[in-house]
């Protein structure tokens, strides 16, 4: 049994699922040049690159035998935001979420419209525990 955390973009090409939660959040960052500020542990987000996940899963398959593997990764929000560019304004998470809620009300096709009901009002999504082990090469 393999229990991955969030599986995200390819570490070399940046290719990804454009409608997964993280891709939607990144599109909103880019579209509005606005992101929540990361403070301490809030900077570390859950995610393992798809190519790293596949290599690990294949290695597990080669070993065989009954076992449970937790394959998790993490990356720094600031690394992701710096790959988008310096123009992204940082605001407290609640202010970011309130701004995105207003945008979603005005634009039904907004990248976060389907995701927003699942985002907490008081803490950033996708928080992770552990070290930064991802490539920040995701492209918005």
Short mmCIF file of N, CA and C in Angstrom, two decimals:
data_model
loop_
_atom_site.label_atom_id
_atom_site.label_comp_id
_atom_site.label_asym_id
_atom_site.label_seq_id
_atom_site.Cartn_x
_atom_site.Cartn_y
_atom_site.Cartn_z
N UNK A 1 0.85 -1.17 0.00
CA UNK A 1 0.00 0.00 0.00
C UNK A 1 0.89 1.23 0.00
N UNK A 2 0.61 2.14 -0.91
CA UNK A 2 1.36 3.39 -0.98
C UNK A 2 0.39 4.52 -0.68
N UNK A 3 0.74 5.34 0.30
CA UNK A 3 -0.10 6.48 0.67
C UNK A 3 0.67 7.77 0.40
N UNK A 4 0.43 8.36 -0.77
CA UNK A 4 1.16 9.59 -1.08
C UNK A 4 0.49 10.81 -0.45
N UNK A 5 1.28 11.84 -0.29
CA UNK A 5 0.70 13.13 0.03
C UNK A 5 0.20 13.71 -1.29
N UNK A 6 0.17 15.01 -1.41
CA UNK A 6 -0.25 15.67 -2.66
C UNK A 6 0.82 15.38 -3.72
N UNK A 7 0.41 14.86 -4.87
CA UNK A 7 1.33 14.62 -5.99
C UNK A 7 1.21 15.83 -6.91
N UNK A 8 2.36 16.47 -7.17
CA UNK A 8 2.36 17.73 -7.92
C UNK A 8 3.23 17.64 -9.17
N UNK A 9 3.53 18.74 -9.76
CA UNK A 9 4.20 18.87 -11.05
C UNK A 9 5.49 18.06 -11.19
N UNK A 10 5.87 17.84 -12.44
CA UNK A 10 7.13 17.16 -12.77
C UNK A 10 8.28 18.10 -12.43
N UNK A 11 9.29 17.59 -11.77
CA UNK A 11 10.38 18.44 -11.27
C UNK A 11 11.23 19.05 -12.38
N UNK A 12 11.27 18.44 -13.55
CA UNK A 12 12.10 18.97 -14.63
C UNK A 12 11.31 19.78 -15.65
N UNK A 13 10.16 19.27 -16.06
CA UNK A 13 9.39 19.94 -17.12
C UNK A 13 8.37 20.94 -16.58
N UNK A 14 7.96 20.77 -15.32
CA UNK A 14 6.92 21.62 -14.77
C UNK A 14 5.51 21.22 -15.18
N UNK A 15 5.38 20.16 -15.99
CA UNK A 15 4.04 19.72 -16.43
C UNK A 15 3.25 19.24 -15.23
N UNK A 16 1.93 19.50 -15.30
CA UNK A 16 1.09 19.18 -14.15
C UNK A 16 -0.35 18.97 -14.58
N UNK A 17 -1.17 18.60 -13.62
CA UNK A 17 -2.61 18.53 -13.81
C UNK A 17 -3.14 19.96 -13.61
N UNK A 18 -3.63 20.61 -14.64
CA UNK A 18 -4.02 22.02 -14.52
C UNK A 18 -5.26 22.27 -13.67
N UNK A 19 -5.97 21.22 -13.28
CA UNK A 19 -7.18 21.44 -12.48
C UNK A 19 -7.07 20.88 -11.06
N UNK A 20 -5.87 20.46 -10.64
CA UNK A 20 -5.74 20.00 -9.26
C UNK A 20 -5.71 21.22 -8.33
N UNK A 21 -5.81 20.98 -7.04
CA UNK A 21 -5.92 22.07 -6.06
C UNK A 21 -4.76 23.04 -6.14
N UNK A 22 -3.54 22.53 -6.16
CA UNK A 22 -2.39 23.42 -6.17
C UNK A 22 -2.31 24.22 -7.46
N UNK A 23 -2.61 23.60 -8.58
CA UNK A 23 -2.59 24.34 -9.86
C UNK A 23 -3.62 25.47 -9.86
N UNK A 24 -4.78 25.22 -9.29
CA UNK A 24 -5.81 26.26 -9.20
C UNK A 24 -5.33 27.41 -8.32
N UNK A 25 -4.70 27.08 -7.21
CA UNK A 25 -4.19 28.11 -6.30
C UNK A 25 -3.09 28.93 -7.00
N UNK A 26 -2.19 28.25 -7.69
CA UNK A 26 -1.11 28.96 -8.39
C UNK A 26 -1.69 29.86 -9.49
N UNK A 27 -2.69 29.37 -10.23
CA UNK A 27 -3.31 30.22 -11.26
C UNK A 27 -3.92 31.47 -10.64
N UNK A 28 -4.52 31.34 -9.46
CA UNK A 28 -5.07 32.51 -8.76
C UNK A 28 -3.95 33.45 -8.34
N UNK A 29 -2.83 32.92 -7.84
CA UNK A 29 -1.68 33.77 -7.49
C UNK A 29 -1.26 34.59 -8.71
N UNK A 30 -1.12 33.92 -9.84
CA UNK A 30 -0.66 34.58 -11.07
C UNK A 30 -1.70 35.58 -11.57
N UNK A 31 -2.96 35.16 -11.63
CA UNK A 31 -4.02 36.01 -12.17
C UNK A 31 -4.18 37.31 -11.39
N UNK A 32 -4.02 37.26 -10.08
CA UNK A 32 -4.25 38.44 -9.25
C UNK A 32 -2.98 39.05 -8.68
N UNK A 33 -1.82 38.44 -8.96
CA UNK A 33 -0.55 38.89 -8.38
C UNK A 33 -0.69 39.06 -6.88
N UNK A 34 -1.34 38.09 -6.25
CA UNK A 34 -1.65 38.15 -4.83
C UNK A 34 -1.52 36.75 -4.24
N UNK A 35 -0.85 36.65 -3.10
CA UNK A 35 -0.70 35.37 -2.40
C UNK A 35 -0.69 35.64 -0.90
N UNK A 36 -0.93 34.59 -0.13
CA UNK A 36 -0.83 34.79 1.31
C UNK A 36 0.63 34.81 1.71
N UNK A 37 0.92 35.59 2.75
CA UNK A 37 2.30 35.65 3.23
C UNK A 37 2.59 34.39 4.02
N UNK A 38 3.78 33.91 3.90
CA UNK A 38 4.16 32.69 4.61
C UNK A 38 5.00 33.08 5.81
N UNK A 39 4.61 32.53 6.94
CA UNK A 39 5.31 32.82 8.19
C UNK A 39 5.64 31.50 8.85
N UNK A 40 6.92 31.24 9.06
CA UNK A 40 7.35 30.04 9.75
C UNK A 40 6.86 28.77 9.10
N UNK A 41 6.15 27.96 9.87
CA UNK A 41 5.67 26.66 9.37
C UNK A 41 4.66 26.82 8.24
N UNK A 42 3.99 27.98 8.14
CA UNK A 42 3.04 28.20 7.06
C UNK A 42 3.72 28.20 5.70
N UNK A 43 5.03 28.33 5.66
CA UNK A 43 5.76 28.36 4.40
C UNK A 43 5.93 26.97 3.80
N UNK A 44 5.79 25.94 4.58
CA UNK A 44 6.02 24.58 4.11
C UNK A 44 4.70 23.93 3.69
N UNK A 45 4.61 23.58 2.39
CA UNK A 45 3.39 23.00 1.84
C UNK A 45 3.61 21.55 1.43
N UNK A 46 2.53 20.77 1.46
CA UNK A 46 2.56 19.35 1.11
C UNK A 46 2.69 19.20 -0.41
N UNK A 47 3.55 18.31 -0.85
CA UNK A 47 3.64 18.00 -2.27
C UNK A 47 4.87 17.17 -2.59
N UNK A 48 4.68 16.16 -3.43
CA UNK A 48 5.79 15.36 -3.92
C UNK A 48 5.72 15.39 -5.45
N UNK A 49 6.84 15.69 -6.08
CA UNK A 49 6.87 15.75 -7.54
C UNK A 49 6.46 14.40 -8.12
N UNK A 50 5.71 14.43 -9.21
CA UNK A 50 5.19 13.21 -9.82
C UNK A 50 6.31 12.26 -10.23
N UNK A 51 7.42 12.79 -10.74
CA UNK A 51 8.52 11.91 -11.16
C UNK A 51 9.20 11.26 -9.95
N UNK A 52 9.31 11.98 -8.85
CA UNK A 52 9.88 11.42 -7.63
C UNK A 52 8.94 10.35 -7.08
N UNK A 53 7.64 10.66 -7.08
CA UNK A 53 6.66 9.68 -6.61
C UNK A 53 6.72 8.40 -7.43
N UNK A 54 6.76 8.53 -8.76
CA UNK A 54 6.80 7.34 -9.63
C UNK A 54 8.06 6.52 -9.39
N UNK A 55 9.20 7.17 -9.24
CA UNK A 55 10.45 6.45 -8.98
C UNK A 55 10.37 5.70 -7.65
N UNK A 56 9.81 6.35 -6.63
CA UNK A 56 9.67 5.69 -5.32
C UNK A 56 8.68 4.52 -5.39
N UNK A 57 7.56 4.74 -6.06
CA UNK A 57 6.55 3.67 -6.17
C UNK A 57 7.13 2.48 -6.93
N UNK A 58 7.90 2.74 -7.97
CA UNK A 58 8.51 1.65 -8.73
C UNK A 58 9.51 0.89 -7.85
N UNK A 59 10.27 1.62 -7.06
CA UNK A 59 11.22 0.98 -6.15
C UNK A 59 10.50 0.10 -5.14
N UNK A 60 9.37 0.58 -4.63
CA UNK A 60 8.56 -0.22 -3.70
C UNK A 60 8.06 -1.49 -4.40
N UNK A 61 7.60 -1.36 -5.63
CA UNK A 61 7.10 -2.50 -6.38
C UNK A 61 8.21 -3.54 -6.58
N UNK A 62 9.43 -3.07 -6.88
CA UNK A 62 10.55 -4.00 -7.07
C UNK A 62 10.85 -4.79 -5.80
N UNK A 63 10.71 -4.16 -4.66
CA UNK A 63 10.98 -4.84 -3.39
C UNK A 63 9.93 -5.89 -3.07
N UNK A 64 8.69 -5.64 -3.46
CA UNK A 64 7.61 -6.58 -3.19
C UNK A 64 7.34 -6.72 -1.71
N UNK A 65 6.43 -7.62 -1.40
CA UNK A 65 6.15 -7.89 0.00
C UNK A 65 5.11 -6.95 0.58
N UNK A 66 4.42 -7.41 1.60
CA UNK A 66 3.39 -6.59 2.23
C UNK A 66 4.02 -5.48 3.07
N UNK A 67 3.60 -4.28 2.82
CA UNK A 67 4.09 -3.14 3.59
C UNK A 67 3.23 -1.92 3.27
N UNK A 68 3.34 -0.94 4.09
CA UNK A 68 2.66 0.34 3.87
C UNK A 68 3.73 1.40 3.79
N UNK A 69 3.69 2.18 2.75
CA UNK A 69 4.67 3.24 2.54
C UNK A 69 3.96 4.59 2.47
N UNK A 70 4.44 5.53 3.24
CA UNK A 70 3.93 6.90 3.17
C UNK A 70 4.94 7.71 2.38
N UNK A 71 4.57 8.10 1.18
CA UNK A 71 5.46 8.88 0.32
C UNK A 71 4.99 10.32 0.33
N UNK A 72 5.68 11.14 1.07
CA UNK A 72 5.28 12.53 1.20
C UNK A 72 6.47 13.42 0.86
N UNK A 73 6.15 14.60 0.44
CA UNK A 73 7.16 15.60 0.15
C UNK A 73 6.69 16.94 0.67
N UNK A 74 7.54 17.93 0.55
CA UNK A 74 7.17 19.28 0.98
C UNK A 74 7.99 20.27 0.17
N UNK A 75 7.44 21.47 0.04
CA UNK A 75 8.16 22.54 -0.64
C UNK A 75 7.81 23.86 0.02
N UNK A 76 8.64 24.83 -0.19
CA UNK A 76 8.46 26.14 0.42
C UNK A 76 7.62 27.04 -0.50
N UNK A 77 6.59 27.65 0.09
CA UNK A 77 5.74 28.57 -0.65
C UNK A 77 6.57 29.70 -1.24
N UNK A 78 7.52 30.22 -0.50
CA UNK A 78 8.34 31.33 -1.01
C UNK A 78 9.13 30.91 -2.25
N UNK A 79 9.59 29.66 -2.31
CA UNK A 79 10.30 29.19 -3.51
C UNK A 79 9.35 29.16 -4.70
N UNK A 80 8.12 28.71 -4.47
CA UNK A 80 7.13 28.69 -5.54
C UNK A 80 6.81 30.11 -6.00
N UNK A 81 6.57 31.01 -5.07
CA UNK A 81 6.24 32.39 -5.42
C UNK A 81 7.38 33.09 -6.13
N UNK A 82 8.61 32.81 -5.74
CA UNK A 82 9.75 33.45 -6.41
C UNK A 82 9.88 32.94 -7.85
N UNK A 83 9.40 31.72 -8.12
CA UNK A 83 9.43 31.22 -9.51
C UNK A 83 8.37 31.91 -10.37
N UNK A 84 7.31 32.43 -9.72
CA UNK A 84 6.28 33.18 -10.44
C UNK A 84 6.80 34.57 -10.78
N UNK A 85 7.49 35.19 -9.84
CA UNK A 85 8.05 36.51 -10.06
C UNK A 85 7.89 37.40 -8.84
N UNK A 86 8.63 38.50 -8.82
CA UNK A 86 8.64 39.38 -7.65
C UNK A 86 7.38 40.25 -7.52
N UNK A 87 6.54 40.26 -8.52
CA UNK A 87 5.37 41.13 -8.53
C UNK A 87 4.21 40.61 -7.68
N UNK A 88 4.31 39.44 -7.11
CA UNK A 88 3.22 38.87 -6.34
C UNK A 88 3.20 39.49 -4.94
N UNK A 89 2.12 40.22 -4.66
CA UNK A 89 1.97 40.87 -3.36
C UNK A 89 1.61 39.83 -2.32
N UNK A 90 2.16 39.96 -1.10
CA UNK A 90 1.85 39.05 0.00
C UNK A 90 0.93 39.75 0.99
N UNK A 91 -0.13 39.07 1.39
CA UNK A 91 -1.07 39.58 2.39
C UNK A 91 -1.36 38.45 3.38
N UNK A 92 -1.92 38.78 4.56
CA UNK A 92 -2.29 37.71 5.48
C UNK A 92 -3.27 36.74 4.81
N UNK A 93 -3.24 35.47 5.24
CA UNK A 93 -4.06 34.45 4.60
C UNK A 93 -5.54 34.83 4.56
N UNK A 94 -6.08 35.30 5.68
CA UNK A 94 -7.52 35.65 5.71
C UNK A 94 -7.86 36.70 4.66
N UNK A 95 -6.98 37.70 4.51
CA UNK A 95 -7.22 38.75 3.51
C UNK A 95 -7.17 38.17 2.10
N UNK A 96 -6.23 37.24 1.87
CA UNK A 96 -6.14 36.59 0.56
C UNK A 96 -7.41 35.80 0.28
N UNK A 97 -7.86 35.01 1.25
CA UNK A 97 -9.05 34.18 1.04
C UNK A 97 -10.29 35.05 0.81
N UNK A 98 -10.42 36.13 1.58
CA UNK A 98 -11.57 37.03 1.39
C UNK A 98 -11.54 37.65 0.00
N UNK A 99 -10.36 38.04 -0.46
CA UNK A 99 -10.22 38.60 -1.81
C UNK A 99 -10.61 37.57 -2.86
N UNK A 100 -10.16 36.32 -2.68
CA UNK A 100 -10.48 35.28 -3.64
C UNK A 100 -11.98 34.96 -3.61
N UNK A 101 -12.60 35.02 -2.43
CA UNK A 101 -14.05 34.78 -2.33
C UNK A 101 -14.81 35.83 -3.14
N UNK A 102 -14.39 37.09 -3.03
CA UNK A 102 -15.04 38.15 -3.82
C UNK A 102 -14.84 37.90 -5.31
N UNK A 103 -13.63 37.51 -5.70
CA UNK A 103 -13.36 37.25 -7.12
C UNK A 103 -14.21 36.09 -7.64
N UNK A 104 -14.36 35.05 -6.83
CA UNK A 104 -15.16 33.89 -7.24
C UNK A 104 -16.64 34.25 -7.39
N UNK A 105 -17.13 35.14 -6.54
CA UNK A 105 -18.52 35.58 -6.66
C UNK A 105 -18.74 36.33 -7.97
N UNK A 106 -17.73 37.11 -8.38
CA UNK A 106 -17.82 37.91 -9.60
C UNK A 106 -17.56 37.11 -10.86
N UNK A 107 -16.74 36.07 -10.75
CA UNK A 107 -16.33 35.30 -11.93
C UNK A 107 -16.56 33.81 -11.66
N UNK A 108 -17.61 33.25 -12.21
CA UNK A 108 -17.89 31.84 -12.00
C UNK A 108 -16.80 30.93 -12.57
N UNK A 109 -16.03 31.43 -13.54
CA UNK A 109 -14.97 30.63 -14.16
C UNK A 109 -13.62 30.82 -13.46
N UNK A 110 -13.62 31.47 -12.32
CA UNK A 110 -12.37 31.71 -11.58
C UNK A 110 -11.75 30.37 -11.20
N UNK A 111 -10.41 30.26 -11.22
CA UNK A 111 -9.76 28.98 -10.90
C UNK A 111 -10.12 28.42 -9.52
N UNK A 112 -10.50 29.28 -8.58
CA UNK A 112 -10.79 28.81 -7.22
C UNK A 112 -12.26 28.59 -6.92
N UNK A 113 -13.16 28.84 -7.87
CA UNK A 113 -14.59 28.74 -7.60
C UNK A 113 -14.97 27.37 -7.02
N UNK A 114 -14.51 26.29 -7.61
CA UNK A 114 -14.85 24.95 -7.11
C UNK A 114 -14.08 24.58 -5.85
N UNK A 115 -12.91 25.17 -5.67
CA UNK A 115 -12.04 24.80 -4.55
C UNK A 115 -12.31 25.61 -3.29
N UNK A 116 -12.74 26.84 -3.44
CA UNK A 116 -12.86 27.76 -2.29
C UNK A 116 -13.68 27.19 -1.12
N UNK A 117 -14.80 26.51 -1.36
CA UNK A 117 -15.55 25.97 -0.21
C UNK A 117 -14.74 24.97 0.62
N UNK A 118 -13.68 24.44 0.06
CA UNK A 118 -12.86 23.46 0.76
C UNK A 118 -11.64 24.07 1.44
N UNK A 119 -11.44 25.38 1.27
CA UNK A 119 -10.31 26.06 1.89
C UNK A 119 -10.74 26.65 3.22
N UNK A 120 -9.99 26.35 4.27
CA UNK A 120 -10.29 26.88 5.60
C UNK A 120 -10.23 28.41 5.57
N UNK A 121 -10.99 29.02 6.46
CA UNK A 121 -10.99 30.49 6.51
C UNK A 121 -9.86 31.03 7.36
N UNK A 122 -9.27 30.18 8.20
CA UNK A 122 -8.29 30.69 9.16
C UNK A 122 -6.86 30.16 9.00
N UNK A 123 -6.64 29.22 8.10
CA UNK A 123 -5.27 28.71 7.91
C UNK A 123 -5.05 28.31 6.47
N UNK A 124 -3.83 28.52 5.97
CA UNK A 124 -3.54 28.19 4.57
C UNK A 124 -3.70 26.70 4.28
N UNK A 125 -4.07 26.37 3.05
CA UNK A 125 -4.22 24.96 2.67
C UNK A 125 -2.87 24.29 2.41
N UNK A 126 -2.89 22.99 2.36
CA UNK A 126 -1.75 22.17 1.93
C UNK A 126 -0.54 22.27 2.84
N UNK A 127 -0.73 22.66 4.12
CA UNK A 127 0.40 22.74 5.02
C UNK A 127 1.02 21.36 5.21
N UNK A 128 2.34 21.33 5.35
CA UNK A 128 3.06 20.07 5.51
C UNK A 128 4.01 20.15 6.68
N UNK A 129 4.36 18.99 7.17
CA UNK A 129 5.40 18.91 8.20
C UNK A 129 6.58 18.20 7.57
N UNK A 130 7.78 18.68 7.81
CA UNK A 130 8.96 18.04 7.26
C UNK A 130 9.82 19.03 6.52
N UNK A 131 10.77 18.50 5.76
CA UNK A 131 11.72 19.35 5.05
C UNK A 131 11.28 19.61 3.62
N UNK A 132 11.83 20.66 3.05
CA UNK A 132 11.58 21.02 1.65
C UNK A 132 12.34 20.03 0.78
N UNK A 133 11.61 19.19 0.04
CA UNK A 133 12.26 18.17 -0.77
C UNK A 133 11.84 18.25 -2.24
N UNK A 134 11.17 19.33 -2.62
CA UNK A 134 10.65 19.44 -3.98
C UNK A 134 11.42 20.43 -4.81
N UNK A 135 11.36 20.21 -6.08
CA UNK A 135 11.81 21.23 -7.03
C UNK A 135 10.73 22.29 -7.11
N UNK A 136 11.12 23.55 -7.15
CA UNK A 136 10.15 24.64 -7.25
C UNK A 136 9.93 25.04 -8.71
N UNK A 137 10.15 24.14 -9.65
CA UNK A 137 10.09 24.49 -11.06
C UNK A 137 8.69 24.51 -11.65
N UNK A 138 7.66 24.45 -10.79
CA UNK A 138 6.28 24.51 -11.27
C UNK A 138 6.08 25.81 -12.05
N UNK A 139 5.38 25.73 -13.13
CA UNK A 139 5.10 26.91 -13.94
C UNK A 139 3.61 27.18 -13.88
N UNK A 140 3.22 28.43 -13.58
CA UNK A 140 1.80 28.80 -13.43
C UNK A 140 1.07 28.89 -14.72
#
